[in-house]
Coordinates of C-alpha atoms in Angstrom, one line a residue:
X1 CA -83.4 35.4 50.6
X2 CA -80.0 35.3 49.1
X3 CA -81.0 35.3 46.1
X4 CA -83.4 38.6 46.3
X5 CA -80.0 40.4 47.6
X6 CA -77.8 39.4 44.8
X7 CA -81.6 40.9 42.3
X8 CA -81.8 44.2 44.2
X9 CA -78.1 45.0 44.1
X10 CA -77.7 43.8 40.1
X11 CA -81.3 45.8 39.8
X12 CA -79.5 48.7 41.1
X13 CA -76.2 48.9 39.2
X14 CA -78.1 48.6 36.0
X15 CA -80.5 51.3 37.0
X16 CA -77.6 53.7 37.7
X17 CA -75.6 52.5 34.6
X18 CA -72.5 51.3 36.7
X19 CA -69.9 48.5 37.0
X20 CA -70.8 45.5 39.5
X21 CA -67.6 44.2 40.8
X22 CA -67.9 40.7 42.7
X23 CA -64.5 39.5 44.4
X24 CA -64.5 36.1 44.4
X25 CA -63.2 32.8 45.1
X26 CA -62.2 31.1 42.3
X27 CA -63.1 27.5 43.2
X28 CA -66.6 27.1 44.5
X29 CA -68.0 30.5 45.1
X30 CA -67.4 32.0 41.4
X31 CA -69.4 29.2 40.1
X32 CA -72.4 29.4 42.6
X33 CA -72.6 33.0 41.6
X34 CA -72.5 32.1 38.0
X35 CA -75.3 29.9 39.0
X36 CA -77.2 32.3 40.9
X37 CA -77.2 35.0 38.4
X38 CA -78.0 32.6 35.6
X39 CA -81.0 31.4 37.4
X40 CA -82.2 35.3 37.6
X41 CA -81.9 36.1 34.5
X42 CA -83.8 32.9 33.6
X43 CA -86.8 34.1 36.2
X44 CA -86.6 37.5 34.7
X45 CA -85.6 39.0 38.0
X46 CA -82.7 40.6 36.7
X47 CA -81.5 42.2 33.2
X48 CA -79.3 40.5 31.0
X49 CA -76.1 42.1 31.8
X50 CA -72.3 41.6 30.2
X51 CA -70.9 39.2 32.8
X52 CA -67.1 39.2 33.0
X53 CA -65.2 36.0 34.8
X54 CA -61.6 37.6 35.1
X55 CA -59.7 34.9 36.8
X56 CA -57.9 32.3 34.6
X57 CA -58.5 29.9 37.8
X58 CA -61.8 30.3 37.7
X59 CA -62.2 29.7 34.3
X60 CA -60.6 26.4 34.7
X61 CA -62.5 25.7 38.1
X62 CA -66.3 26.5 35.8
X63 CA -65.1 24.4 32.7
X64 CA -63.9 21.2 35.5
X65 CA -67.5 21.6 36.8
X66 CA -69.0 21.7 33.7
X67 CA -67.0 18.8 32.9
X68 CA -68.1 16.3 35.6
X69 CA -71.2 15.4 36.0
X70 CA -70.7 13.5 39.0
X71 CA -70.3 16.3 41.2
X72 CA -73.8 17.8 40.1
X73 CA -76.5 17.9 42.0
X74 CA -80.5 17.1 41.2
X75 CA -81.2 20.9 39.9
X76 CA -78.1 21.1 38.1
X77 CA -78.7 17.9 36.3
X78 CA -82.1 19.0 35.2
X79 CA -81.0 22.2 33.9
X80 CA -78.2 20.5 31.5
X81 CA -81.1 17.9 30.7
X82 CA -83.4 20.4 29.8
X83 CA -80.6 21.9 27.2
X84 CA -79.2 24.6 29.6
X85 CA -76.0 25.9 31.2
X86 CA -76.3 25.9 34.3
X87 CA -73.1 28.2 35.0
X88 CA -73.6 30.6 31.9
X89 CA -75.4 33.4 32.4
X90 CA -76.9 34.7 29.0
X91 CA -74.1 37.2 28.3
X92 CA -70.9 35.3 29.5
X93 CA -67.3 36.4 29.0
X94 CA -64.1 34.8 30.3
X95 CA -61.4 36.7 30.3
X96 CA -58.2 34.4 30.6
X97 CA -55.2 37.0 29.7
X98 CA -54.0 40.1 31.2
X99 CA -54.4 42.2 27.8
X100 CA -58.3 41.2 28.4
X101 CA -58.3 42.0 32.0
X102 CA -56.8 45.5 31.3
X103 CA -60.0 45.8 28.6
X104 CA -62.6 46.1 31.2
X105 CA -61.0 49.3 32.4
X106 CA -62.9 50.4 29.1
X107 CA -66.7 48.6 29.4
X108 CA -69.4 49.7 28.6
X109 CA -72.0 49.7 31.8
X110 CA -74.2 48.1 33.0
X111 CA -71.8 44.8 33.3
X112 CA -70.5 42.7 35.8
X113 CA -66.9 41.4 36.9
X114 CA -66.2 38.6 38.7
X115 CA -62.6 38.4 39.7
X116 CA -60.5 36.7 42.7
X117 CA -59.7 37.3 45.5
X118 CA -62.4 37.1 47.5
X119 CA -61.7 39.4 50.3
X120 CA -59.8 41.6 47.8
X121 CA -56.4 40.9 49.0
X122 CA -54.8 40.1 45.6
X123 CA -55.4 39.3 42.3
X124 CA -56.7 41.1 39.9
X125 CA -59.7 42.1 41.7
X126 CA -57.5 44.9 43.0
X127 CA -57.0 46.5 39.8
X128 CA -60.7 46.6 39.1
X129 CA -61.6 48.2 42.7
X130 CA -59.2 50.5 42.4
X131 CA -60.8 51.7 38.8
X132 CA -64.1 51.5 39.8
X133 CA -64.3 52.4 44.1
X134 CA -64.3 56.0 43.1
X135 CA -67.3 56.2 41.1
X136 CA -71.0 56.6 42.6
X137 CA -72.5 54.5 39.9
X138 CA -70.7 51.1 40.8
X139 CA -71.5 48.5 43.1
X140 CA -69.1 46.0 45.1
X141 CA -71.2 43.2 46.0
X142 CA -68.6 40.8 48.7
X143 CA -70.5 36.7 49.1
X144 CA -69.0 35.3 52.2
X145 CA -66.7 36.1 55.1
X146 CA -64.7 39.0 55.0
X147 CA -61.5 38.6 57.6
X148 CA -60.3 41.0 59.9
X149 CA -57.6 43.5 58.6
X150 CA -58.7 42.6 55.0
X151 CA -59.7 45.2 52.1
X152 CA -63.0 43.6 51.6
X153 CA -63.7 44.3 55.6
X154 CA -63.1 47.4 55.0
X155 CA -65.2 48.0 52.3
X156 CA -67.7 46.1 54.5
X157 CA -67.5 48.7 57.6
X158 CA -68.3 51.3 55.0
X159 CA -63.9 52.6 54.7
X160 CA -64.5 56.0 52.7
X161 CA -60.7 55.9 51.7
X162 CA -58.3 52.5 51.3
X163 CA -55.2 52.0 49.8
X164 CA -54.2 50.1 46.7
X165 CA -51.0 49.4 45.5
X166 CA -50.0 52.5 47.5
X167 CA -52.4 54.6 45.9
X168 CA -55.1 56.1 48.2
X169 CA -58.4 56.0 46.6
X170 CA -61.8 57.5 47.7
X171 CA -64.6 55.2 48.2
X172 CA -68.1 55.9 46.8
X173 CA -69.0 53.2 44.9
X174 CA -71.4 51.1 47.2
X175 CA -70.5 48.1 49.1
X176 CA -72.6 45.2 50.2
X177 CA -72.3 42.3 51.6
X178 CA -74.7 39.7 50.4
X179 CA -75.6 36.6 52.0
X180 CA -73.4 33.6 50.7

């Protein structure tokens, strides 16, 4: 159960007070996990966390979905008939510039980031790992394949140190992979 991974690892970071950091995909996979945790929330499977969409693509990807209908499918359709956002958890934030971005070095935890890439080889996913990989506390939860040779493989395979931006950093936040 997809779904029951994506609970038990959002259960977790709120129970330890830490950051959940989700590298992500911009088009496609940021708004199925929108989705997903919105539909939690909804079941009361998961607290109602400060979720964070740092990726300007993304942003633009969410509001094109919300936009056209067309590509909707029958449980999407029902939720906006039935008055609800399908991709808006309960505490939504985008975060379009790089000043915001930069603010989530400061959050308050429990919360949730979602920012590309999605095997963490750019973006600025990187600058969130690197701020948050060294604390026990935090969670980095990967959806889908994670290439050979890439940071989020590492991560993966359980890496105790990596390098970003030329910086090595020590790894104890958790990493999972969940099932996409």
């Amino acid at each position: 159960d997809p779904d029951g991974m994506l609970a038990a690892a959002v259960e977790r970071v709120a129970r330890r007070q830490g950051i959940m950091v989700i590298p992500s995909f911009s088009v496609g996979r940021a708004q199925e996990i929108l989705y997903r945790l919105r539909g939690l929330e909804e079941a009361g499977r998961i607290p109602r966390l400060p979720v964070y969409l740092d990726s300007p693509m993304a942003i633009d990807a969410t509001e094109l979905y919300r936009r056209h209908h067309e590509e909707h499918d029958f449980e999407m359709d029902a939720l906006e008939d039935a008055g609800k956002a399908p991709l808006r958890p309960a505490h939504l934030r985008m975060t379009r510039t790089v000043e915001d971005s930069k603010r989530l070095n400061d959050l308050d935890p429990p919360a949730i980031i979602l920012s590309a890439s999605g095997m963490a080889t750019g973006g600025r996913v990187m600058h969130h790992l690197k701020r948050r990989l060294p604390f026990r506390q935090n969670l980095v939860a990967f959806v889908g394949y994670q290439a050979e040779g890439t940071l989020g493989r590492s991560l993966v395979e359980g890496a105790k140190t990596v390098h970003i931006h030329g910086d090595a950093i020590d790894v104890r936040a958790e990493a999972v992979m969940l099932d996409a």
